[in-house]
CSV table of C-alpha atoms in Angstrom, one decimal:
chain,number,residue,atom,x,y,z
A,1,UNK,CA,0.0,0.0,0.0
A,2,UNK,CA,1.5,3.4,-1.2
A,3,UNK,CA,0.4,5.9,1.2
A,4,UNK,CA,1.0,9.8,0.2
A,5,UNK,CA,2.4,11.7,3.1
A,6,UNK,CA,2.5,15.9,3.3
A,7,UNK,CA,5.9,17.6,3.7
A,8,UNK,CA,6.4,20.9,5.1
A,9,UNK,CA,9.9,22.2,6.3
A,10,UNK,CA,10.7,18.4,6.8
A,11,UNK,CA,8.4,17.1,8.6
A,12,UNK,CA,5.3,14.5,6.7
A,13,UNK,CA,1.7,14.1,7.7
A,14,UNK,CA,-1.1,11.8,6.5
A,15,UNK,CA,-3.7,13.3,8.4
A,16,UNK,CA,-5.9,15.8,6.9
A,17,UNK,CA,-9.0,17.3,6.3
A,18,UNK,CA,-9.7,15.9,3.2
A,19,UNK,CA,-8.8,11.9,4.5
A,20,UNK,CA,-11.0,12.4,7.7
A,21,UNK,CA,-14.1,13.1,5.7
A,22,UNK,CA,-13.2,10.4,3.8
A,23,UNK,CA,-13.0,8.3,6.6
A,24,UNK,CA,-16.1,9.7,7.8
A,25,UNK,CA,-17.9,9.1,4.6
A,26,UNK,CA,-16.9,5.6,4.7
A,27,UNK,CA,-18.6,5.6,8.8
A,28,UNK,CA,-22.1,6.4,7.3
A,29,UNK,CA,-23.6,3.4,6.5
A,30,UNK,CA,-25.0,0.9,9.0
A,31,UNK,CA,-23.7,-2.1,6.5
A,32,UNK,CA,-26.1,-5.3,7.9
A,33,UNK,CA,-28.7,-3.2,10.3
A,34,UNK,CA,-32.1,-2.7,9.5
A,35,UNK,CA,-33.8,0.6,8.6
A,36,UNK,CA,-36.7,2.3,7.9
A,37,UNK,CA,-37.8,5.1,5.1
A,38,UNK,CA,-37.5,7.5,6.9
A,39,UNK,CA,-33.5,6.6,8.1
A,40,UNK,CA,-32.9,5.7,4.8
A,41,UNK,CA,-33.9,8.9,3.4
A,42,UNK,CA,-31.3,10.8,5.7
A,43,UNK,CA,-28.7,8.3,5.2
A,44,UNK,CA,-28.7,9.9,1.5
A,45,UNK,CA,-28.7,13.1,2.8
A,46,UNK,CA,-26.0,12.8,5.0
A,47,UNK,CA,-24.0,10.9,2.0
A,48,UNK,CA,-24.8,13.3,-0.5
A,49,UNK,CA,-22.9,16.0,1.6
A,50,UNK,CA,-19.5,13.5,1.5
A,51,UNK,CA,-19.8,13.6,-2.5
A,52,UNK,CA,-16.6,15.4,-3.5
A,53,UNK,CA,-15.0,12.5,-1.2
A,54,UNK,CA,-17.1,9.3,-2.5
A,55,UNK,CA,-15.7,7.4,-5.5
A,56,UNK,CA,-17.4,9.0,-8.5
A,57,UNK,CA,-19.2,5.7,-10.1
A,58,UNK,CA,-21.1,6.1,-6.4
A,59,UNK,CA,-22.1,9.4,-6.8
A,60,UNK,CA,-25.0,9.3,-9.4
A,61,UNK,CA,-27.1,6.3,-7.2
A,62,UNK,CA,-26.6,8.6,-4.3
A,63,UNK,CA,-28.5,11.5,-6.0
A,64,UNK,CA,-30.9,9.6,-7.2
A,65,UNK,CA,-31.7,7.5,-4.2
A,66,UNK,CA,-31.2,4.3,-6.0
A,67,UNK,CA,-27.7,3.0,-4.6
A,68,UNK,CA,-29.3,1.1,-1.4
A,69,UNK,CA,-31.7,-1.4,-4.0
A,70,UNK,CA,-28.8,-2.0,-6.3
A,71,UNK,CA,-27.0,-5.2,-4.8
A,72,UNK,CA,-24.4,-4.9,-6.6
A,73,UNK,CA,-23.0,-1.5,-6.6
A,74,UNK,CA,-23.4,-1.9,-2.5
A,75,UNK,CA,-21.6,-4.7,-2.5
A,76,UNK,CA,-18.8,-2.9,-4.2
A,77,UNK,CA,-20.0,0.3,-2.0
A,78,UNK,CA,-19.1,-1.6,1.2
A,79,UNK,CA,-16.0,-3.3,-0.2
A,80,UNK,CA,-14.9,1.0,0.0
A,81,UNK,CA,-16.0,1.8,3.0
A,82,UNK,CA,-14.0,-1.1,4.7
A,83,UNK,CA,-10.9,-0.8,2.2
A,84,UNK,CA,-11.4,2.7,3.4
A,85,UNK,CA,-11.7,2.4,7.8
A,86,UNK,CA,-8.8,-0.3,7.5
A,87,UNK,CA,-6.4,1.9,5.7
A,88,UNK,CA,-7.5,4.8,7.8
A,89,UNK,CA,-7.2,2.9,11.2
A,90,UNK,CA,-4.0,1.1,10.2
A,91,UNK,CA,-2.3,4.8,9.4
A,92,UNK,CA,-3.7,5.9,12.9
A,93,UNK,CA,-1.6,3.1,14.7
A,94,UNK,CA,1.1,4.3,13.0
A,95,UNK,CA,0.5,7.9,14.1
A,96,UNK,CA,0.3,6.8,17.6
A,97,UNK,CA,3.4,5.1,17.4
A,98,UNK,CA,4.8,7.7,16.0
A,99,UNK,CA,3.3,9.9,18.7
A,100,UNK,CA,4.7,8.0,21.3
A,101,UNK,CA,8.5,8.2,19.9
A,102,UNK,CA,8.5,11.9,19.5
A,103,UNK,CA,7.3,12.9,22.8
A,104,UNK,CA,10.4,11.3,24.6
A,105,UNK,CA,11.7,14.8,23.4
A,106,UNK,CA,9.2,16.8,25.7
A,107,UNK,CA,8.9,17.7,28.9
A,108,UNK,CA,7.4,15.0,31.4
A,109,UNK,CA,4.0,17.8,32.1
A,110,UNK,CA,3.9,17.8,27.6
A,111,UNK,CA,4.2,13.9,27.8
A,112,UNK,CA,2.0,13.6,30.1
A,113,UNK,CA,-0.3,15.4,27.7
A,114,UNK,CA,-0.2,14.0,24.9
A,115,UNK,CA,-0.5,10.6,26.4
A,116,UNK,CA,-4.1,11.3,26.8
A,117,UNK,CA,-6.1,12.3,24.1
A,118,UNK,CA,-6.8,15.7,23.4
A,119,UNK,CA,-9.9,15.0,21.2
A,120,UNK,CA,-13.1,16.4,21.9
A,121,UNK,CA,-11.1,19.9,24.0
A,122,UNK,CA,-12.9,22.7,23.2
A,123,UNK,CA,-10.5,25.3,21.8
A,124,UNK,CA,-11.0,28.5,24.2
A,125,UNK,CA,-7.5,30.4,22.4
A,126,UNK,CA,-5.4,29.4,19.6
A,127,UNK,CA,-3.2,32.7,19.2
A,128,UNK,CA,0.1,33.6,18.2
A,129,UNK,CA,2.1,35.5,21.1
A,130,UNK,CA,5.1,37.1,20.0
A,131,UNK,CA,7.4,34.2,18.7
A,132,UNK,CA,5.2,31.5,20.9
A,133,UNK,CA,1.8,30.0,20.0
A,134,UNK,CA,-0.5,29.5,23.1
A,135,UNK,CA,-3.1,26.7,22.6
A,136,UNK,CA,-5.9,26.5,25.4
A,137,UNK,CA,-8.5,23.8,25.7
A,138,UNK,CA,-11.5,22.9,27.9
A,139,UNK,CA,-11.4,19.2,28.6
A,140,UNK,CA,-14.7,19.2,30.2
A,141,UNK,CA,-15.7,17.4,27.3
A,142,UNK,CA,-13.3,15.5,26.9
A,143,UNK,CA,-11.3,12.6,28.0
A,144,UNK,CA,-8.8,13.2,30.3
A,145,UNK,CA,-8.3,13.9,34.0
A,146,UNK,CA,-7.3,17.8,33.1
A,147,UNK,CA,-10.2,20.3,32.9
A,148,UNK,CA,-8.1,22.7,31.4
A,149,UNK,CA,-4.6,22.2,28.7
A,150,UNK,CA,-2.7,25.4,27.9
A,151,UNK,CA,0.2,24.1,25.4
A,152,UNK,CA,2.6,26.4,24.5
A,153,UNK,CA,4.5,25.9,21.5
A,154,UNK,CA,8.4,28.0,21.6
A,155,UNK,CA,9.5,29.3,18.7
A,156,UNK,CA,6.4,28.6,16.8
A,157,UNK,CA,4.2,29.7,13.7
A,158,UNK,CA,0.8,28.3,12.9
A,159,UNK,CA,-0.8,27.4,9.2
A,160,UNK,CA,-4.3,27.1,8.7
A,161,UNK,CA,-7.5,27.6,11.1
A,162,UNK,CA,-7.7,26.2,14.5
A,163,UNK,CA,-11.7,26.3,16.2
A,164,UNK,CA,-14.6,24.8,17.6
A,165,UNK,CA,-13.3,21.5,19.1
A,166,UNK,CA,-9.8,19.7,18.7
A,167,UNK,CA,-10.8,16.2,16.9
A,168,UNK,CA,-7.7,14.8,15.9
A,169,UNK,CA,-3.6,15.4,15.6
A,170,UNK,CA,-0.9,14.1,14.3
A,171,UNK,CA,2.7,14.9,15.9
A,172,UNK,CA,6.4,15.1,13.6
A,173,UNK,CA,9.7,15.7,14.1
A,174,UNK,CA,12.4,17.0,11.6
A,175,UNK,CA,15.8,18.5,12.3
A,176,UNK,CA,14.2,22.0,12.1
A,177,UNK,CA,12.2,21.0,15.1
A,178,UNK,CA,8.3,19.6,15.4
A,179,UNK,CA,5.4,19.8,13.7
A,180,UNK,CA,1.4,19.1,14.9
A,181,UNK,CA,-0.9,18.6,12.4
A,182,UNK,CA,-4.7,18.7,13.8
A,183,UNK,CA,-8.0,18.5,12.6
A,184,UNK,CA,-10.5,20.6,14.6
A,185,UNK,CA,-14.4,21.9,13.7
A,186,UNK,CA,-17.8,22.6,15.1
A,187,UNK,CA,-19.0,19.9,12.4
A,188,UNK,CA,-18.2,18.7,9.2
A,189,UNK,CA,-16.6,20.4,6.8
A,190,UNK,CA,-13.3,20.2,9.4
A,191,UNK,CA,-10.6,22.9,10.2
A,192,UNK,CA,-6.9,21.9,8.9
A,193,UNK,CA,-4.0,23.6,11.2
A,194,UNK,CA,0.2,23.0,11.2
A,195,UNK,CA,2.1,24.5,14.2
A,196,UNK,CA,5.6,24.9,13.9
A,197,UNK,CA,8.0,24.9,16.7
A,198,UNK,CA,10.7,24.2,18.3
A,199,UNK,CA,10.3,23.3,22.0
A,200,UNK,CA,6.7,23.2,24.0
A,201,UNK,CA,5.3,23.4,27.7
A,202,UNK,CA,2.1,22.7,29.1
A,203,UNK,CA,0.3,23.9,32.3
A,204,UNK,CA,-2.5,22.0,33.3
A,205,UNK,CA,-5.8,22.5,35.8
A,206,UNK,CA,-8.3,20.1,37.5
A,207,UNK,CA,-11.6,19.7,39.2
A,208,UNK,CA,-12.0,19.3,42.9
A,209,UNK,CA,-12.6,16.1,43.7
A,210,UNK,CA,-15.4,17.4,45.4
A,211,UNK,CA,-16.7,18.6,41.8
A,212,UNK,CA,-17.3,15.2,40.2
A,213,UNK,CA,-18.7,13.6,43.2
A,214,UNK,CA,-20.9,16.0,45.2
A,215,UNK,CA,-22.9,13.7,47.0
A,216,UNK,CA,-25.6,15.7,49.0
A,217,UNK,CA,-23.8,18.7,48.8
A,218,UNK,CA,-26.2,21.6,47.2
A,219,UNK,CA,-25.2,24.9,48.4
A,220,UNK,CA,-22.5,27.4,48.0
A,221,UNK,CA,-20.7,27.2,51.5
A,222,UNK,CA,-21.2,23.3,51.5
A,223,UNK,CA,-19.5,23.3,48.3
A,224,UNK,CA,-16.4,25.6,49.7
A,225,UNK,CA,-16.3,23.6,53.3
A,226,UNK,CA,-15.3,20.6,51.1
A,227,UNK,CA,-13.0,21.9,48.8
A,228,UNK,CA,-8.9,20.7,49.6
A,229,UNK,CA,-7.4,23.6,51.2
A,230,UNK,CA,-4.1,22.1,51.2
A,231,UNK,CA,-4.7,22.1,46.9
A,232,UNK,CA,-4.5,25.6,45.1
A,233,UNK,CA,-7.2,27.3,43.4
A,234,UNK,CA,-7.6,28.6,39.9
A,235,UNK,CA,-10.3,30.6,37.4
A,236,UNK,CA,-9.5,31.2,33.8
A,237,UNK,CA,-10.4,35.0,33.1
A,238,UNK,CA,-9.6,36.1,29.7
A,239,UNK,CA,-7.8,32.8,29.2
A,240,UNK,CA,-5.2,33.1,31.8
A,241,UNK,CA,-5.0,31.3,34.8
A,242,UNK,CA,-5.6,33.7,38.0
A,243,UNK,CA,-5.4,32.2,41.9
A,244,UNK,CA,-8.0,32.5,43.7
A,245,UNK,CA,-7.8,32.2,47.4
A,246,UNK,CA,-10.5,30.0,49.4
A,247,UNK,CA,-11.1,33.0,51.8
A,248,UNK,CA,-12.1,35.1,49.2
A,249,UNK,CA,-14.7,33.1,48.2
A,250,UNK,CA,-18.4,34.6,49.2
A,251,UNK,CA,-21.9,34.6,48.1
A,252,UNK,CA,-23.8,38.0,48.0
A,253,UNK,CA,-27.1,39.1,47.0
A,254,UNK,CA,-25.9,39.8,43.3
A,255,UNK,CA,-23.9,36.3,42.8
A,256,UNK,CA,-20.6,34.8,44.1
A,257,UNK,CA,-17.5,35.7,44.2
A,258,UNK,CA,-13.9,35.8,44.0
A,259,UNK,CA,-12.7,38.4,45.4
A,260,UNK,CA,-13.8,40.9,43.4
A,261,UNK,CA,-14.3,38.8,40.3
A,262,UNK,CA,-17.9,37.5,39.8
A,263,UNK,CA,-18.4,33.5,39.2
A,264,UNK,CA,-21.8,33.2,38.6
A,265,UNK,CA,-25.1,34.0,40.0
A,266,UNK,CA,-25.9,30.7,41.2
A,267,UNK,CA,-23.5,27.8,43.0
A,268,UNK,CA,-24.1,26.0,39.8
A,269,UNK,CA,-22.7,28.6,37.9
A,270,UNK,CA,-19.8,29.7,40.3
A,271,UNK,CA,-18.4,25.9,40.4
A,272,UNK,CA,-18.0,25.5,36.9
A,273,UNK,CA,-15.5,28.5,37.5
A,274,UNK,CA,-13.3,26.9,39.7
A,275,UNK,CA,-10.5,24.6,38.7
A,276,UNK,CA,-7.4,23.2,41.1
A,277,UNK,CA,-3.5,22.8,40.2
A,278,UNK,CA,-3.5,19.2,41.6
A,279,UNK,CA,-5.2,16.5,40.5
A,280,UNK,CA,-7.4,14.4,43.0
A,281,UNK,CA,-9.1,11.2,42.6
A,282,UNK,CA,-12.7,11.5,43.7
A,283,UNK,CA,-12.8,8.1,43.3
A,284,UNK,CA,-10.3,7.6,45.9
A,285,UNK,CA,-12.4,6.7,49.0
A,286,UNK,CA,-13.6,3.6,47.3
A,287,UNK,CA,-9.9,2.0,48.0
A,288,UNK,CA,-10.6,2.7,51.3
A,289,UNK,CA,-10.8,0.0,53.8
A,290,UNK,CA,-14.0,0.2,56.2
A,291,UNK,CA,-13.8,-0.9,59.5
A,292,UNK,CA,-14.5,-5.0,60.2
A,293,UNK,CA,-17.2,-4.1,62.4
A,294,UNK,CA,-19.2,-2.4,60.0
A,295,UNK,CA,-18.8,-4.8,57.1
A,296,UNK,CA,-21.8,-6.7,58.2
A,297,UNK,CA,-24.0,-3.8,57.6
A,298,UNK,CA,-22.3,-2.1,54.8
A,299,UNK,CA,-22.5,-5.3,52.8
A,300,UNK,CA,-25.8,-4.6,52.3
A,301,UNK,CA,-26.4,-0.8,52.3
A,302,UNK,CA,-28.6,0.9,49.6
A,303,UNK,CA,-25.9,3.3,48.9
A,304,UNK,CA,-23.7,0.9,46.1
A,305,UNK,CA,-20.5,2.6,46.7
A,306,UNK,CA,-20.9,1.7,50.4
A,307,UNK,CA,-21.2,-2.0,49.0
A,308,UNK,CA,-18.8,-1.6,46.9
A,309,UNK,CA,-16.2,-0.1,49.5
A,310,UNK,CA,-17.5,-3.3,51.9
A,311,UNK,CA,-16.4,-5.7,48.9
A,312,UNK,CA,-12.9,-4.1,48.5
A,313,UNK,CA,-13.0,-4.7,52.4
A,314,UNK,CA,-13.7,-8.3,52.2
A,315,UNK,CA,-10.7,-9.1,49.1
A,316,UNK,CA,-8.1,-6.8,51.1
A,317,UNK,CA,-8.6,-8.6,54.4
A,318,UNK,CA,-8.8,-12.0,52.8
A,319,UNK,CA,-8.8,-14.8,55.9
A,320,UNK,CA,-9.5,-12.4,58.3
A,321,UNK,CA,-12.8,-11.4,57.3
A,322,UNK,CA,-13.8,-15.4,56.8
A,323,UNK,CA,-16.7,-15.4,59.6
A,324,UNK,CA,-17.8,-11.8,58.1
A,325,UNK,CA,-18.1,-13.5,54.8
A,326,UNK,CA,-19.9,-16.9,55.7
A,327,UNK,CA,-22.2,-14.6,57.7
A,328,UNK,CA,-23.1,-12.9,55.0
A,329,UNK,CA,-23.9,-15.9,52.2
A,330,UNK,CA,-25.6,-17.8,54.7
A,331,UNK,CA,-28.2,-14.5,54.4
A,332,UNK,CA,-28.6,-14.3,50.6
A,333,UNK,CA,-30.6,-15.4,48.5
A,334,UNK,CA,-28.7,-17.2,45.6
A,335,UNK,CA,-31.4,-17.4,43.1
A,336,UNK,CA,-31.5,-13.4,43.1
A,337,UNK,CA,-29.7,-11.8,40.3
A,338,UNK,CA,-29.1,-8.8,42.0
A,339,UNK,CA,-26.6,-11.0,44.4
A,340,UNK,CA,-24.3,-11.7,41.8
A,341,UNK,CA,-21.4,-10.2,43.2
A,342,UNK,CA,-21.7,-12.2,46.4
A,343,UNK,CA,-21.2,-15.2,44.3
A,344,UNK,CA,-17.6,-13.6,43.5
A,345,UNK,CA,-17.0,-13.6,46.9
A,346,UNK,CA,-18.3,-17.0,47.7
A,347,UNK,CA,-15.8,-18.3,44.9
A,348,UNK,CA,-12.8,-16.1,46.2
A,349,UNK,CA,-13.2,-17.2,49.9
A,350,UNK,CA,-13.4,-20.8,49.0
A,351,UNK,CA,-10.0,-20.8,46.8
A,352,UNK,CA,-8.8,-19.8,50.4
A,353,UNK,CA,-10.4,-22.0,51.9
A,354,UNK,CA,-12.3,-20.1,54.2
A,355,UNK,CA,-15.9,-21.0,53.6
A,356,UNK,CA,-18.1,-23.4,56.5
A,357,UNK,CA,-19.4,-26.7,55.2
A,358,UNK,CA,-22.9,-25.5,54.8
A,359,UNK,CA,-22.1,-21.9,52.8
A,360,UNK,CA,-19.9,-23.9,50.7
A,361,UNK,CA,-22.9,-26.8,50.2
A,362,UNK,CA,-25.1,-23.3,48.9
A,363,UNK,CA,-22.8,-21.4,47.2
A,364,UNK,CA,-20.1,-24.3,45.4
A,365,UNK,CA,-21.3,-25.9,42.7
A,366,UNK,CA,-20.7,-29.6,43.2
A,367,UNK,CA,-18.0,-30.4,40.9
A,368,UNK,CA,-16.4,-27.1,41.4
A,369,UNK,CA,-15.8,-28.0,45.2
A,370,UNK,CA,-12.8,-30.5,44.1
A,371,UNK,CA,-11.0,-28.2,41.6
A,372,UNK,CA,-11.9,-24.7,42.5
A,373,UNK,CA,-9.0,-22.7,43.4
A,374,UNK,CA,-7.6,-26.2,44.7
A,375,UNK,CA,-4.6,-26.3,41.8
């Protein structure tokens, strides 16, 4: 397979525009689903917008709404659109690899960065700074730990427009330094941008842990009672970071604030303002251990994170918790689906050998008691 690559001041891309609408093209079509009129009619609607990308002896049955009866030309249609998604996925593993190579060269906070994926950051600044380009995304959306990514790229000058929402990249490296290739858009037709440069950093924000896991937490001062104080505090005003300091946090008749700078009207509002420099797990409590004497109970609270901290319990104290665990089996009700995950513990506690002769008799499938866990 002969793949054409784009140069630029020595470094080569395959991704662009033009290839990820074909590749998009090629997603359309749900080959071996069922559909109705009325999704069929769309589904040449949404092809007839991917024409300039869709092999030409395609594009007539597409117009004319014929394509889908005409067994033939689909088959040939589908024997595209998976020629196409291989080719396009096989390229992308080369890209990561690729990826991976060239950020050895970066600092650990830029590796760290690209690592993750960038896709789906909405772009709040893409502007050129004197001789550096400052990149800032809103990871919200996205798929990373970071709420907010400010990249910025030394020695730098960008080709191309850069908005809406950063889709896809592509990272190069030449002796005149790197190049990032990425694909960004509020919707098809996509954005094309090249930056240029020669060395990058990155400065990175988070959300309270508090933020992603609220519980029962509704109000302003509950919300600022829980927040870290031994973390720091940040908003992004005019797309800078700016400290904020916990103390200066209040609510008045007009809003909440900062200090003098206004987050929002409401505590809904005002938390989406507030980001931290260091990340913290809200998911951290579930590692937990809860105390033996409450396992009994906890086992079978309403709450399932209680249940699920109680489980973690059970496999971290192992032997110890035995008469806990035979308790508890000798209470359930095996026939109920909703007890499936004390059937992993039944089958984790007898490998150790820790279940009575009568939980075992409920909970051990009789040619399992010989072999299970026995090896």
């Amino acid at each position: 397979m002969v793949v054409q690559l784009y140069r630029r001041g020595g470094t080569m891309f395959y991704l662009t525009r033009e290839r990820q609408k074909v590749f998009q093209a090629a997603n359309l079509f749900p080959f071996g689903e069922e559909f109705d009129s009325e999704l069929e009619e769309k589904l040449y609607e949404d092809l007839a917008n991917y024409l300039d990308v869709i092999p030409q002896k395609f594009q007539k049955e597409i117009l004319e709404r014929t394509l889908f009866s005409n067994n033939d030309l689909m088959n040939e249609f589908e024997e595209w659109c998976n020629e196409t998604i291989d080719r396009f996925i096989e390229n992308s593993g080369v890209i990561t690899k690729k990826r991976y190579r060239i950020i050895q060269n970066f600092q650990p906070s830029v590796q760290n960065v690209f690592i993750e994926s960038l896709h789906d950051g909405e772009i709040l600044k893409a502007e050129q700074e004197g001789n550096d380009i400052v990149l800032l995304l809103n990871m919200d959306g996205g798929f990373t730990k970071e709420s907010i990514v400010q990249l910025v790229f030394h020695d730098a000058k960008m080709e191309g427009n850069l908005e809406g929402y950063y889709l896809h990249d592509e990272l190069d490296s030449s002796e005149d330094g790197f190049g990032l290739r990425i694909i960004s858009g509020f919707g098809c037709p996509h954005e094309e941008c090249t930056i240029y440069f020669k060395d990058v950093t990155a400065n990175c924000l988070y959300r309270p842990a508090i933020y992603s896991e609220p519980g029962e937490i509704g109000s302003w001062s509950g919300y600022v009672a829980s927040l870290n104080p031994d973390n720091q505090y940040f908003i992004v005003k005019n797309c800078r970071f700016v400290e904020i300091d916990l103390d200066s946090l209040s609510q008045k008749d007009e809003g909440i604030f900062a200090g003098d700078e206004w987050l929002g009207r409401t505590f809904e509002e005002a938390k989406e303002k507030i980001h931290c420099a260091r990340f913290e797990d809200p998911y951290a409590y579930l590692n937990e251990l809860l105390p033996a004497e409450k396992l009994g109970t906890a086992l079978f609270d309403k709450d399932p994170f209680v249940r699920l901290r109680a489980f973690n319990t059970l496999f971290e104290l192992g032997e110890e918790a035995a008469g806990i665990v035979n308790d508890a089996l000798r209470k359930i009700d095996i026939n109920d689906e909703e007890n499936m995950d004390f059937e992993t513990v039944a089958n984790y506690f007898h490998r150790l050998d820790c279940l009575d002769e009568d939980v075992k008799r409920k909970w051990i499938r009789a040619d399992e008691n010989d072999h299970l866990g026995k090896d």
